[in-house]
Coordinates of C-alpha atoms in Angstrom, one line a residue:
X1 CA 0.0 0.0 0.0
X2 CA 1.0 3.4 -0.5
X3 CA 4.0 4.7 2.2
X4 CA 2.5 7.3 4.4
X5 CA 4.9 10.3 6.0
X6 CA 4.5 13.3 8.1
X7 CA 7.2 16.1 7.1
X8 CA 8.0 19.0 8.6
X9 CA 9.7 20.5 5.5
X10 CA 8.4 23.2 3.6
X11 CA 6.0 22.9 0.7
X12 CA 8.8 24.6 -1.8
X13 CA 11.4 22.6 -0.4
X14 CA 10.1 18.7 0.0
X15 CA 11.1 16.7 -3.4
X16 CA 8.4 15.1 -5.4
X17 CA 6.5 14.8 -8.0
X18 CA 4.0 16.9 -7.6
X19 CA 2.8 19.2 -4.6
X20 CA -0.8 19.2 -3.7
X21 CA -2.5 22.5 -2.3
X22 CA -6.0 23.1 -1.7
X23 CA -8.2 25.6 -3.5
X24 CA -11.3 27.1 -2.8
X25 CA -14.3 28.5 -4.2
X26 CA -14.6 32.4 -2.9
X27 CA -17.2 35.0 -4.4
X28 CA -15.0 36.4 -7.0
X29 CA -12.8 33.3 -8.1
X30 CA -10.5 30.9 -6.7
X31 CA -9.2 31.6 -3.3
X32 CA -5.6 29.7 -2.1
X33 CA -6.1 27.4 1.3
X34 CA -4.0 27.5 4.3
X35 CA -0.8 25.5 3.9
X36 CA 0.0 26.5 0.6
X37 CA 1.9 29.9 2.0
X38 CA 5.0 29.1 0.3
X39 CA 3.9 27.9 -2.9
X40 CA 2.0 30.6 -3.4
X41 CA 5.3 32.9 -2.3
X42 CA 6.9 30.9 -5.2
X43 CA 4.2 32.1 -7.6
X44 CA 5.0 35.5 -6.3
X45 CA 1.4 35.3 -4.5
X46 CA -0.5 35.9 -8.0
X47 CA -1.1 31.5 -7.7
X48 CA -4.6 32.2 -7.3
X49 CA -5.2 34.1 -10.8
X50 CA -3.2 31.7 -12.7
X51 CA -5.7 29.0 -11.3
X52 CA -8.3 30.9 -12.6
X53 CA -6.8 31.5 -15.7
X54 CA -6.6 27.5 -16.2
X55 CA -10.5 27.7 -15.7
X56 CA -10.2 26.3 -11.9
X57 CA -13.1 27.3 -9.4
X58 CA -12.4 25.9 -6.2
X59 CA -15.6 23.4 -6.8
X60 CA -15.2 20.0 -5.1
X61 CA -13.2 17.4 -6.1
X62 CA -11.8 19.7 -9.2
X63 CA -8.1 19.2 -9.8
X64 CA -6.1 21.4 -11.6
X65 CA -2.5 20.5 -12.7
X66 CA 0.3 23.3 -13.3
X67 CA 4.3 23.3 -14.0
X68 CA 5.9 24.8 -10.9
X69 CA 6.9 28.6 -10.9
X70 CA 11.2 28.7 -9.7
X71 CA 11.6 27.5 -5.9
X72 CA 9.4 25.0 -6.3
X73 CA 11.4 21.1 -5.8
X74 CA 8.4 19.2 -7.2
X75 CA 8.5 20.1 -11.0
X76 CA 4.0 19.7 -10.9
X77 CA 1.5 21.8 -8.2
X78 CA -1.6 20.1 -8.5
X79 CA -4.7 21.9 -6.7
X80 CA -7.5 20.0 -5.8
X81 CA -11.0 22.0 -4.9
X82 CA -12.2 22.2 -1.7
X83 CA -15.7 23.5 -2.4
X84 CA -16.9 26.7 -0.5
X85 CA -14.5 29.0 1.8
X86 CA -15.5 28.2 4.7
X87 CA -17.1 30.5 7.9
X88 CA -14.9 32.4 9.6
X89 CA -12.7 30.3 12.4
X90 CA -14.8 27.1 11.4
X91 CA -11.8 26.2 8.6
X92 CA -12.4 22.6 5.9
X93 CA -14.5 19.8 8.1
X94 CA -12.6 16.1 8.1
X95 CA -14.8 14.6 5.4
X96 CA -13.7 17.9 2.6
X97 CA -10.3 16.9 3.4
X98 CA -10.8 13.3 3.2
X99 CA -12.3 13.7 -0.3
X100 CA -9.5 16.2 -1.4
X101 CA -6.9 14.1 -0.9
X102 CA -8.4 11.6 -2.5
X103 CA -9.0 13.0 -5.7
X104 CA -5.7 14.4 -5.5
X105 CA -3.8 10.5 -4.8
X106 CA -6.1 9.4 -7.8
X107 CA -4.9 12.3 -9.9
X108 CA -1.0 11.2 -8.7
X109 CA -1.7 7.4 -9.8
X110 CA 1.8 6.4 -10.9
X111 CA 3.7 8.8 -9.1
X112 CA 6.7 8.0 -6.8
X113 CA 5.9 10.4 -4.1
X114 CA 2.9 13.4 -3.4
X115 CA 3.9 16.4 -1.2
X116 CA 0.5 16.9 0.5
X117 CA -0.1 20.5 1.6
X118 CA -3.6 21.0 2.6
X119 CA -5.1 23.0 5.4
X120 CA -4.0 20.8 8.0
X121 CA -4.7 22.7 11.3
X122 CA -4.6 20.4 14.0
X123 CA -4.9 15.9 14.4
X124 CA -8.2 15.7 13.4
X125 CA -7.1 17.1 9.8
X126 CA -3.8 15.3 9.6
X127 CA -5.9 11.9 10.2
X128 CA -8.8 13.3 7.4
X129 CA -5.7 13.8 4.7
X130 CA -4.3 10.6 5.8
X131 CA -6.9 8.5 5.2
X132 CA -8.6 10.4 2.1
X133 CA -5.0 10.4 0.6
X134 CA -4.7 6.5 1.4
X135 CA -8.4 5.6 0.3
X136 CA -7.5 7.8 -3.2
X137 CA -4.8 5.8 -3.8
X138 CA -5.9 2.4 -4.4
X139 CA -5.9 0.3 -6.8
X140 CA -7.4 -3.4 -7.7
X141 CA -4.5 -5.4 -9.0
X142 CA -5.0 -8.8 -7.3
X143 CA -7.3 -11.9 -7.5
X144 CA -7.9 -14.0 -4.5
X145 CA -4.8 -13.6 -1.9
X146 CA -4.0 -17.5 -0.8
X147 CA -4.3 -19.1 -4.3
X148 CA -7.7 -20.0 -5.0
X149 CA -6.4 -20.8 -8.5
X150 CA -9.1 -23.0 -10.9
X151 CA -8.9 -25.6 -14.0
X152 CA -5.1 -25.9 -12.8
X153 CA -4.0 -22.3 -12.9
X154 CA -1.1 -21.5 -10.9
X155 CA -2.3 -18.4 -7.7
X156 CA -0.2 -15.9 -9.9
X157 CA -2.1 -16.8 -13.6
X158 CA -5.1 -16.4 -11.4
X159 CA -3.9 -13.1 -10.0
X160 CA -3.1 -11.9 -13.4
X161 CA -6.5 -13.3 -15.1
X162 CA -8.1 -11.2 -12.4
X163 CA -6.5 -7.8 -12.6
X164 CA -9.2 -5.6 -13.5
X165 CA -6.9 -2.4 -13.9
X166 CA -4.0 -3.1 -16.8
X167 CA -4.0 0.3 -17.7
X168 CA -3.1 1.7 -14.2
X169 CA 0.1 2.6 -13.6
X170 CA -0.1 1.7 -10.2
X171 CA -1.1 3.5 -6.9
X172 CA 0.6 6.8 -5.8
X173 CA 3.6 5.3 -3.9
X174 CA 4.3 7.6 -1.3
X175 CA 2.3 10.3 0.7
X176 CA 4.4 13.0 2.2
X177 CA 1.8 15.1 4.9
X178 CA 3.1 18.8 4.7
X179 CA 2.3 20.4 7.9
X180 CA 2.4 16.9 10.3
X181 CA 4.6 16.6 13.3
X182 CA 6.4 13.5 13.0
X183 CA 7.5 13.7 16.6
X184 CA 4.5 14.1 18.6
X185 CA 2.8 11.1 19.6
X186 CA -0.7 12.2 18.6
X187 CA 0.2 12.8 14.9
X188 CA 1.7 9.7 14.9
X189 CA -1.4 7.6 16.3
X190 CA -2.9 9.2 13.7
X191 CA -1.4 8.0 10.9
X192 CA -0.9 4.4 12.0
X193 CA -4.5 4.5 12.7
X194 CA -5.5 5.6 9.3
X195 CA -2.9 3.0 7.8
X196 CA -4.0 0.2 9.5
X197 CA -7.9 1.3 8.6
X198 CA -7.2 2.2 5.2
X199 CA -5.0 -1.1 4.7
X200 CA -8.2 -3.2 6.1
X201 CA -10.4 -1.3 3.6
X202 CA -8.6 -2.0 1.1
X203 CA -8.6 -5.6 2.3
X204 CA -12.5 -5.7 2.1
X205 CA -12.2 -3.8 -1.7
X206 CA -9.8 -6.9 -2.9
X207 CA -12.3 -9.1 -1.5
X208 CA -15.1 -7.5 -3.5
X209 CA -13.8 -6.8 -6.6
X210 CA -12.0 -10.5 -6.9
X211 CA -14.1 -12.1 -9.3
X212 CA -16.2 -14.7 -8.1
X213 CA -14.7 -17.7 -9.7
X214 CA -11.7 -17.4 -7.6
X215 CA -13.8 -16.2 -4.5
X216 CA -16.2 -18.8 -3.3
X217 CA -17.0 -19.3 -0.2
X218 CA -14.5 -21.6 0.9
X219 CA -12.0 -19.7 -0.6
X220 CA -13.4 -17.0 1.4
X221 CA -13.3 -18.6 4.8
X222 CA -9.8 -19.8 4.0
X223 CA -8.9 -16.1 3.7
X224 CA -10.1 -15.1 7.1
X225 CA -8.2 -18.2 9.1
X226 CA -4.8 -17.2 7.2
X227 CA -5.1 -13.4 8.4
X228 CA -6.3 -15.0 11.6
X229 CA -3.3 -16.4 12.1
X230 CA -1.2 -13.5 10.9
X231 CA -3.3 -11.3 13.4
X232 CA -3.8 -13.8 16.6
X233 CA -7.3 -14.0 15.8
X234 CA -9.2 -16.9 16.7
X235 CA -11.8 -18.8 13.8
X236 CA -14.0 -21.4 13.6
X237 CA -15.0 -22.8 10.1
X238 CA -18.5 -24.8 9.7
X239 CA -18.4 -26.8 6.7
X240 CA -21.7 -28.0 5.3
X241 CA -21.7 -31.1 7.0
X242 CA -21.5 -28.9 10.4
X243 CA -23.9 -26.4 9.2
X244 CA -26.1 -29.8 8.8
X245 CA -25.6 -31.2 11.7
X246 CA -26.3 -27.6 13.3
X247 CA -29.5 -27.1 12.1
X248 CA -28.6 -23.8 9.4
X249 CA -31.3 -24.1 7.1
X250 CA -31.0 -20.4 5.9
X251 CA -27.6 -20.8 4.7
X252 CA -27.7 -24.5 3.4
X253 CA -31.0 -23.5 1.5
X254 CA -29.4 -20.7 0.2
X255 CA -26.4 -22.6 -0.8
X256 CA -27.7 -25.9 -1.8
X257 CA -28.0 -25.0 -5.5
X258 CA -24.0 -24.0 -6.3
X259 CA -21.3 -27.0 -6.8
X260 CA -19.4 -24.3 -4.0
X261 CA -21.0 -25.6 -0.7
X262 CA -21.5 -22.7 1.8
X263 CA -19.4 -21.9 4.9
X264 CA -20.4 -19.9 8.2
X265 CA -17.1 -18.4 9.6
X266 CA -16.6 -17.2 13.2
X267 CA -13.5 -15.1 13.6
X268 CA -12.9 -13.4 17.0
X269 CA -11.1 -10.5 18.5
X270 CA -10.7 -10.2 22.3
X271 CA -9.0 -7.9 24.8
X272 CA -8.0 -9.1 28.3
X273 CA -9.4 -5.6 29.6
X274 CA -12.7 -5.3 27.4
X275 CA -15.9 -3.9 28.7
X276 CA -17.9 -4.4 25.8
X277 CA -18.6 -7.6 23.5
X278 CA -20.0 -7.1 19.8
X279 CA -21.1 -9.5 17.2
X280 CA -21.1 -8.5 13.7
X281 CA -23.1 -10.4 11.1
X282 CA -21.9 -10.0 7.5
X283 CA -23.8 -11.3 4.8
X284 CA -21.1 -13.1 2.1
X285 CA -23.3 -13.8 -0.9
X286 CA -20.0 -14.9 -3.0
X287 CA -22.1 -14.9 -6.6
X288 CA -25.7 -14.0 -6.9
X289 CA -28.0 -15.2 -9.4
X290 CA -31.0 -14.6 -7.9
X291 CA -31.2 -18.7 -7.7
X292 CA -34.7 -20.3 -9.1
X293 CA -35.9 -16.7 -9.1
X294 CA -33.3 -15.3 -11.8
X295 CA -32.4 -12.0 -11.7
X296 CA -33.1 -10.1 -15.3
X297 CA -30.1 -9.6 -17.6
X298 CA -28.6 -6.0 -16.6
X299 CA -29.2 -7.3 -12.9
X300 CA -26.7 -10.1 -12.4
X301 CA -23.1 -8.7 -13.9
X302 CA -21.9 -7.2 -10.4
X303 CA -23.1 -9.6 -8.1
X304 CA -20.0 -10.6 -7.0
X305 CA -20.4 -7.6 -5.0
X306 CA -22.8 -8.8 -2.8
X307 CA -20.5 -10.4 0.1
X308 CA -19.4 -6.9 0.7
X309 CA -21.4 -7.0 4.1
X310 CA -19.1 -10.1 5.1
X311 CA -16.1 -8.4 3.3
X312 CA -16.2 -5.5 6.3
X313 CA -17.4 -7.4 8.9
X314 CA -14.2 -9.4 8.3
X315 CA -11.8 -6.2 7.7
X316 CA -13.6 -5.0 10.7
X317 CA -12.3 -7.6 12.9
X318 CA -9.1 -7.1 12.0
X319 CA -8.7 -3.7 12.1
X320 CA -9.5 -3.5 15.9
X321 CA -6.8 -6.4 16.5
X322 CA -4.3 -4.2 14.7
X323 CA -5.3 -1.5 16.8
X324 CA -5.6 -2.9 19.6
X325 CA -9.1 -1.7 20.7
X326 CA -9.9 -2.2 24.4
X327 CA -13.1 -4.8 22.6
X328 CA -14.5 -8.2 22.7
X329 CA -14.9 -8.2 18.7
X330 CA -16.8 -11.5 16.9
X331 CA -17.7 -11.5 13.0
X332 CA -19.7 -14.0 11.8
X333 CA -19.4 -14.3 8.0
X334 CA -22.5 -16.1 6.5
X335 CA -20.9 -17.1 2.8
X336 CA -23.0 -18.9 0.1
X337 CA -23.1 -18.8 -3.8
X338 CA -26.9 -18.7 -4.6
X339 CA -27.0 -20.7 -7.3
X340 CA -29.8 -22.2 -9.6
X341 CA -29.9 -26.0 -10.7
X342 CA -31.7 -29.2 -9.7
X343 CA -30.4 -29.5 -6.1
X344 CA -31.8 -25.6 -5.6
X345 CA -34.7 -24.3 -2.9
X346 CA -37.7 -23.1 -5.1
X347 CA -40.3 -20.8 -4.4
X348 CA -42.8 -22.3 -2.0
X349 CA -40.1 -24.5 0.1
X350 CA -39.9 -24.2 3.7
X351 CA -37.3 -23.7 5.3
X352 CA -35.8 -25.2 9.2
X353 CA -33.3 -22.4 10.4
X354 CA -31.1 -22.3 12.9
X355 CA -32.9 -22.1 16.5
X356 CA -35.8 -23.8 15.0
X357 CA -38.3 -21.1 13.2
X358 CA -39.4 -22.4 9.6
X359 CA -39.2 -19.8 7.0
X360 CA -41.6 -19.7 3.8
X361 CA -39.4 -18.7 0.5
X362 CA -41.2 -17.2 -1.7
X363 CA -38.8 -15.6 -3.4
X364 CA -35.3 -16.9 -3.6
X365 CA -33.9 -13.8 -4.5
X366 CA -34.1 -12.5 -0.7
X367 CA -31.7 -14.8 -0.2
X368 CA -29.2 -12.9 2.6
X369 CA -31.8 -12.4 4.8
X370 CA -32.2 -16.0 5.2
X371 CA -27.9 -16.5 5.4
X372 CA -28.4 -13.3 8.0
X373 CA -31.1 -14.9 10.4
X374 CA -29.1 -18.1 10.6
X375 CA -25.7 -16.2 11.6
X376 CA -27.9 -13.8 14.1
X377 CA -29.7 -16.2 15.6
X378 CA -26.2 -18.0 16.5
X379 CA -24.5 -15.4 17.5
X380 CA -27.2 -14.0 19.8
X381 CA -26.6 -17.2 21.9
X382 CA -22.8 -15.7 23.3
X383 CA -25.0 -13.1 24.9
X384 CA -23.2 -9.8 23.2
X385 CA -23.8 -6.1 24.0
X386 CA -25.2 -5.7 20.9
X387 CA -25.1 -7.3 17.0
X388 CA -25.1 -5.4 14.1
X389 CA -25.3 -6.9 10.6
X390 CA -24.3 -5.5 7.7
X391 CA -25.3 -6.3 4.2
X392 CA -25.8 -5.6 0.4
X393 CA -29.5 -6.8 1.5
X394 CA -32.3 -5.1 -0.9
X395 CA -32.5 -3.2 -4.6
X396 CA -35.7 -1.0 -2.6
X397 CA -33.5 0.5 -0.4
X398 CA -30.9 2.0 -3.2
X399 CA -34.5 3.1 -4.7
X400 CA -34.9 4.8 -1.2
X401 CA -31.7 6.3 -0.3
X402 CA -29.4 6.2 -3.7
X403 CA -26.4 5.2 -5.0
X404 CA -24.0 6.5 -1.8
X405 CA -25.9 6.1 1.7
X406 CA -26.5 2.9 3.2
X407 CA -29.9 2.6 5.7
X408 CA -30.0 1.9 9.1
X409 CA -32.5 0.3 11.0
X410 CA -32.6 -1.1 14.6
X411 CA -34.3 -2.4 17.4
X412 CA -34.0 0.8 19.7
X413 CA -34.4 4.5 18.6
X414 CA -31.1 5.5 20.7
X415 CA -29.0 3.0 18.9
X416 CA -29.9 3.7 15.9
X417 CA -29.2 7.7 16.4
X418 CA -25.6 6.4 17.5
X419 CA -25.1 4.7 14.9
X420 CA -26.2 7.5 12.5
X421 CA -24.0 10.1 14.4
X422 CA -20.9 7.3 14.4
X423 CA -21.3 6.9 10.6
X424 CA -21.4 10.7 10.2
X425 CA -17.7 10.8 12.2
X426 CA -16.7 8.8 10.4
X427 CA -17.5 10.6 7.2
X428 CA -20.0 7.6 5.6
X429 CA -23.2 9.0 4.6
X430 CA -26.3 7.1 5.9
X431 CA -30.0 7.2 7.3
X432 CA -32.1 6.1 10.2
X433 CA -34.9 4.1 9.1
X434 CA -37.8 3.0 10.7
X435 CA -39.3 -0.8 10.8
X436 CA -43.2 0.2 10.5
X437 CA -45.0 -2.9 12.8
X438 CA -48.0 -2.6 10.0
X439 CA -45.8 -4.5 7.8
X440 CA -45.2 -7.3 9.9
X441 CA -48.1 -9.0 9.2
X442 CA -46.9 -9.2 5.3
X443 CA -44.9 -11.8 6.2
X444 CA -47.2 -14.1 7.9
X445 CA -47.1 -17.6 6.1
X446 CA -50.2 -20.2 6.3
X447 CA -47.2 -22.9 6.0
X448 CA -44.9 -21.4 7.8
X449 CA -43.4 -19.1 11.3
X450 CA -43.1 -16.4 8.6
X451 CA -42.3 -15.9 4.9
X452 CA -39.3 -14.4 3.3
X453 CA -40.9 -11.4 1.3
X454 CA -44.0 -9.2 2.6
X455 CA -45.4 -6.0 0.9
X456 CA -43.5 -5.1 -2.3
X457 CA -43.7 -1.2 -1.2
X458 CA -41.2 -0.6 1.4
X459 CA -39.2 -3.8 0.7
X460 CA -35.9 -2.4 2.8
X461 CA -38.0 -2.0 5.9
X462 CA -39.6 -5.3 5.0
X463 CA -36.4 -7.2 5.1
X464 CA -35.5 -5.7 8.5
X465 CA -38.6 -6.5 10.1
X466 CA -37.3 -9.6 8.9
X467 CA -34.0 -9.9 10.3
X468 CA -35.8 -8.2 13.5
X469 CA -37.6 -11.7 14.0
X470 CA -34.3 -13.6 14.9
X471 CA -32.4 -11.3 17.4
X472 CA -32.7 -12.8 20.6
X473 CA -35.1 -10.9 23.5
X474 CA -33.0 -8.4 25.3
X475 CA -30.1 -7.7 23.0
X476 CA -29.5 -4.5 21.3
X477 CA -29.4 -4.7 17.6
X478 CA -28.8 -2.6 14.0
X479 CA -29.4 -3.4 10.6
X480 CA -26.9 -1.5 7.9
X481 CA -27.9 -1.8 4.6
X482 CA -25.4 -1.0 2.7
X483 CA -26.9 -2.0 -1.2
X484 CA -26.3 1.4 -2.6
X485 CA -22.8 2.7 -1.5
X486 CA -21.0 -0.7 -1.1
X487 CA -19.9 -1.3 -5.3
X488 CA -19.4 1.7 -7.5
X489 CA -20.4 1.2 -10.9
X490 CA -20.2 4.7 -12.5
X491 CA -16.4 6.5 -12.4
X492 CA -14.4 6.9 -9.3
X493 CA -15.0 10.4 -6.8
X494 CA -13.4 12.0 -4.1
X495 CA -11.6 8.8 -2.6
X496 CA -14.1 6.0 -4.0
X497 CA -13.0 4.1 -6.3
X498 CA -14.8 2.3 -9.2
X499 CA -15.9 -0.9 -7.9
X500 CA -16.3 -2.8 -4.6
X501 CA -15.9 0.5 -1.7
X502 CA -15.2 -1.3 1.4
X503 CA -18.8 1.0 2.8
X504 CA -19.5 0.6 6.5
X505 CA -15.7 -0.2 7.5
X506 CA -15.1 2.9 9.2
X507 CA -18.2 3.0 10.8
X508 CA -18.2 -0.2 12.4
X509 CA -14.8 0.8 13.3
X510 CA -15.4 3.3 14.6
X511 CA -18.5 1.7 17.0
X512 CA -15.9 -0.7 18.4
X513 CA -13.5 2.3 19.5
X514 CA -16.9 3.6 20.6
X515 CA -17.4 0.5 22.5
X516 CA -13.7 0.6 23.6
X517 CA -14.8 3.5 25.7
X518 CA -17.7 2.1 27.3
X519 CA -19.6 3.5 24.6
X520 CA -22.6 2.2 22.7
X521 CA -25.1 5.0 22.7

């Protein structure tokens, strides 16, 4: 991953390839942000009219590349757009940053090193241009990390048959932070926090974007007990002869159609001093096809997107090990390929979950709810502080909410507020959504505890009422769904890529530091 530094060198006098300062968008043209002093000096402080006179704005995300005036080391200043100046005193919030130096690493792809110098005025900033520049940097290079090869393919041919990039040169290879302080302590938890994040992100974009003929869900669990072992995490595999023997009929009837048998994977992070214990439930849909009930042509060409939920669960988990987080941490990563053949559920089967309710399927398209239920249900029985599942769950709430915020839905109205206020923080948009009890009864079944589809009009909140059904009496739970935000199929922005996104990492991150404090709204 890209090297990350904090310098205390000048702007004019740090050697790279380029220098990044930030521009904003004042009332009569382009206005030059704080940090930028002496490259503006170099430009004999007329920098902001020759923006404008290369047609820059200020406007978000724009970036505007120039050859250096004399002075300058870096030969290239590139200024990136901060959008509006700000009040007075309130300076650029985290998530401006964040998507400035994104755009600005993506604009650098190929370059040796960046000499960031944006209006870094204190941690919080130096962390925001951290992790935007990080985030902008990446890109997909990589099929499935521990082999995973098929039809005899060495790991590397398969690596290579997967790369979906050629025509990258390669990510930005070295950040340079203008402005940090390498020797004080809080700068520098910064930045190893944001590397560690940013490298488990990236982790969970890998995972999504790896096609899914070298990701099934085996390959998937065996991915999570290697960095298990690299990270002194502990797993637990379930095979489908365990998941048999345990009673998962969500994720076997799920799975049962695909030659790729399903998997449930614990993987667990504790701390001798933790306060807290939470469970998070990933849904790890590996391929969808919509099973029996075949997704249209137009519907079906992405769908090895929809394990993202497991994907950040998983990078979740990690994360906090690598940082240490004062948390009982458990994922649970419900994996299956939904496949359609002879051996597949149908519409009208009934299903035995795990715990013993019997589910109607009426449609086996609203298929990770059922792999959801199965992996709640289960991990409701260790008794956390609270679950919270995360998933690529319905099409109605992208229809809802759009392409970049992910719903959230819970059993208590506090939670749920946290949880919108901790995504905030951490600079995902997303929504509080309710879980109307009028549509509960559109899932009764005459066959049946309850079926897997109700009312057609409101489908999101359907599925959490739902997923509501199987979270045990007295635990606090939350329901992200992330359909929208979580694979990017129009061009890259800010620091989001095209492709999988790693969405909800850095809020469920950020929920276990939360939690770390004795936290949990």
């Amino acid at each position: 991953m890209t090297a990350l530094t904090l310098s205390t060198s000048s702007a004019a006098a740090l050697r790279a390839d380029a220098v990044v300062v930030g521009v904003a968008k004042g009332a009569k043209g382009p206005v030059v942000a704080t940090g930028a002093e002496a490259v503006d000096k170099a430009f004999g402080g007329k920098l902001a009219d020759v923006l404008e006179t290369l047609g820059a704005t200020g406007a978000e995300g724009e970036v505007t590349k120039l050859p250096a005036a004399s002075g300058l080391k870096a030969p290239v200043v590139l200024a990136v757009g901060l959008g509006d100046v700000p009040a007075k005193d309130d300076g650029y919030d985290a998530e401006t940053l964040r998507r400035a130096a994104g755009a600005a690493s993506r604009a650098l792809s190929g370059s040796k090193k960046g000499a960031f110098a944006l209006p870094i005025e204190d941690v919080a900033g130096a962390a925001a241009v951290a992790e935007g520049a990080l985030l902008g940097a990446y890109t997909y290079d990589k099929g499935i990390g521990n082999g995973g090869a098929k039809d005899g393919k060495s790991a590397k041919s398969a690596k290579n048959a997967a790369n979906t990039d050629k025509k990258n040169n390669g990510p930005l290879a070295e950040v340079a932070l203008v402005g940090g302080k390498p020797r004080d302590k809080a700068y520098k938890a910064a930045v190893e926090r944001a590397t560690a994040l940013v490298e488990e992100i990236n982790r969970a974009r890998d995972l999504i974007n790896t096609p899914s003929n070298l990701l099934n869900p085996a390959d998937f669990a065996a991915e999570a007990v290697a960095a298990a072992k690299e990270h002194g995490l502990k797993t637990e595999v379930l095979d489908e002869k365990a998941l048999k023997k345990g009673g998962y009929g969500g994720i076997l009837g799920v799975g049962q159609g695909s030659d790729a048998p399903p998997r449930l994977v614990r993987i667990a992070y504790t701390h001798p001093k933790a306060e807290k214990t939470l469970a998070l439930v990933g849904k790890g849909i590996t391929y969808d096809s919509g099973g029996i009930s075949l997704k249209p042509a137009g519907h079906n060409e992405t769908m090895k997107c929809d394990m993202s939920g497991a994907a950040a669960v998983f990078a979740t988990v990690v994360a906090a090990a690598r940082l240490g987080l004062r948390v009982n941490l458990t994922g649970w990563l419900a994996l299956a390929e939904n496949m359609p053949s002879g051996s597949a559920t149908r519409p009208g089967d009934v299903l035995s979950m795990y715990g013993g309710k019997t589910v109607e399927v009426l449609n086996t398209d609203a298929e990770g709810r059922l792999v959801l239920a199965d992996a709640i249900t289960r991990a409701g029985e260790e008794k956390p502080d609270a679950i919270v599942d995360v998933a690529t769950l319905t099409g109605a709430m992208v229809l809802a909410l759009g392409n970049r915020t992910f719903g959230i839905m819970t059993n208590d109205e506090a939670f749920r507020t946290s949880l919108h206020e901790i995504a905030e923080e951490a600079g995902e948009q997303s929504w509080p959504m309710p879980l109307p009890t009028h549509l509960r009864k559109g899932i009764d079944s005459p066959v049946a505890d309850l079926a897997n589809m109700g009312e057609r009009m409101g489908g999101g909140l359907v599925a959490g009422i739902f997923l509501k059904e199987f979270v045990a009496d007295g635990i606090t739970w939350g329901h992200l769904d992330i359909a929208g935000p979580a694979f990017n199929e129009s061009g890259p922005f800010g620091y989001t890529p095209k492709g999988g996104t790693g969405a909800a990492v850095r809020t469920l991150v950020r929920l276990a530091e939360r939690a770390a404090d004795g936290d949990l709204g």
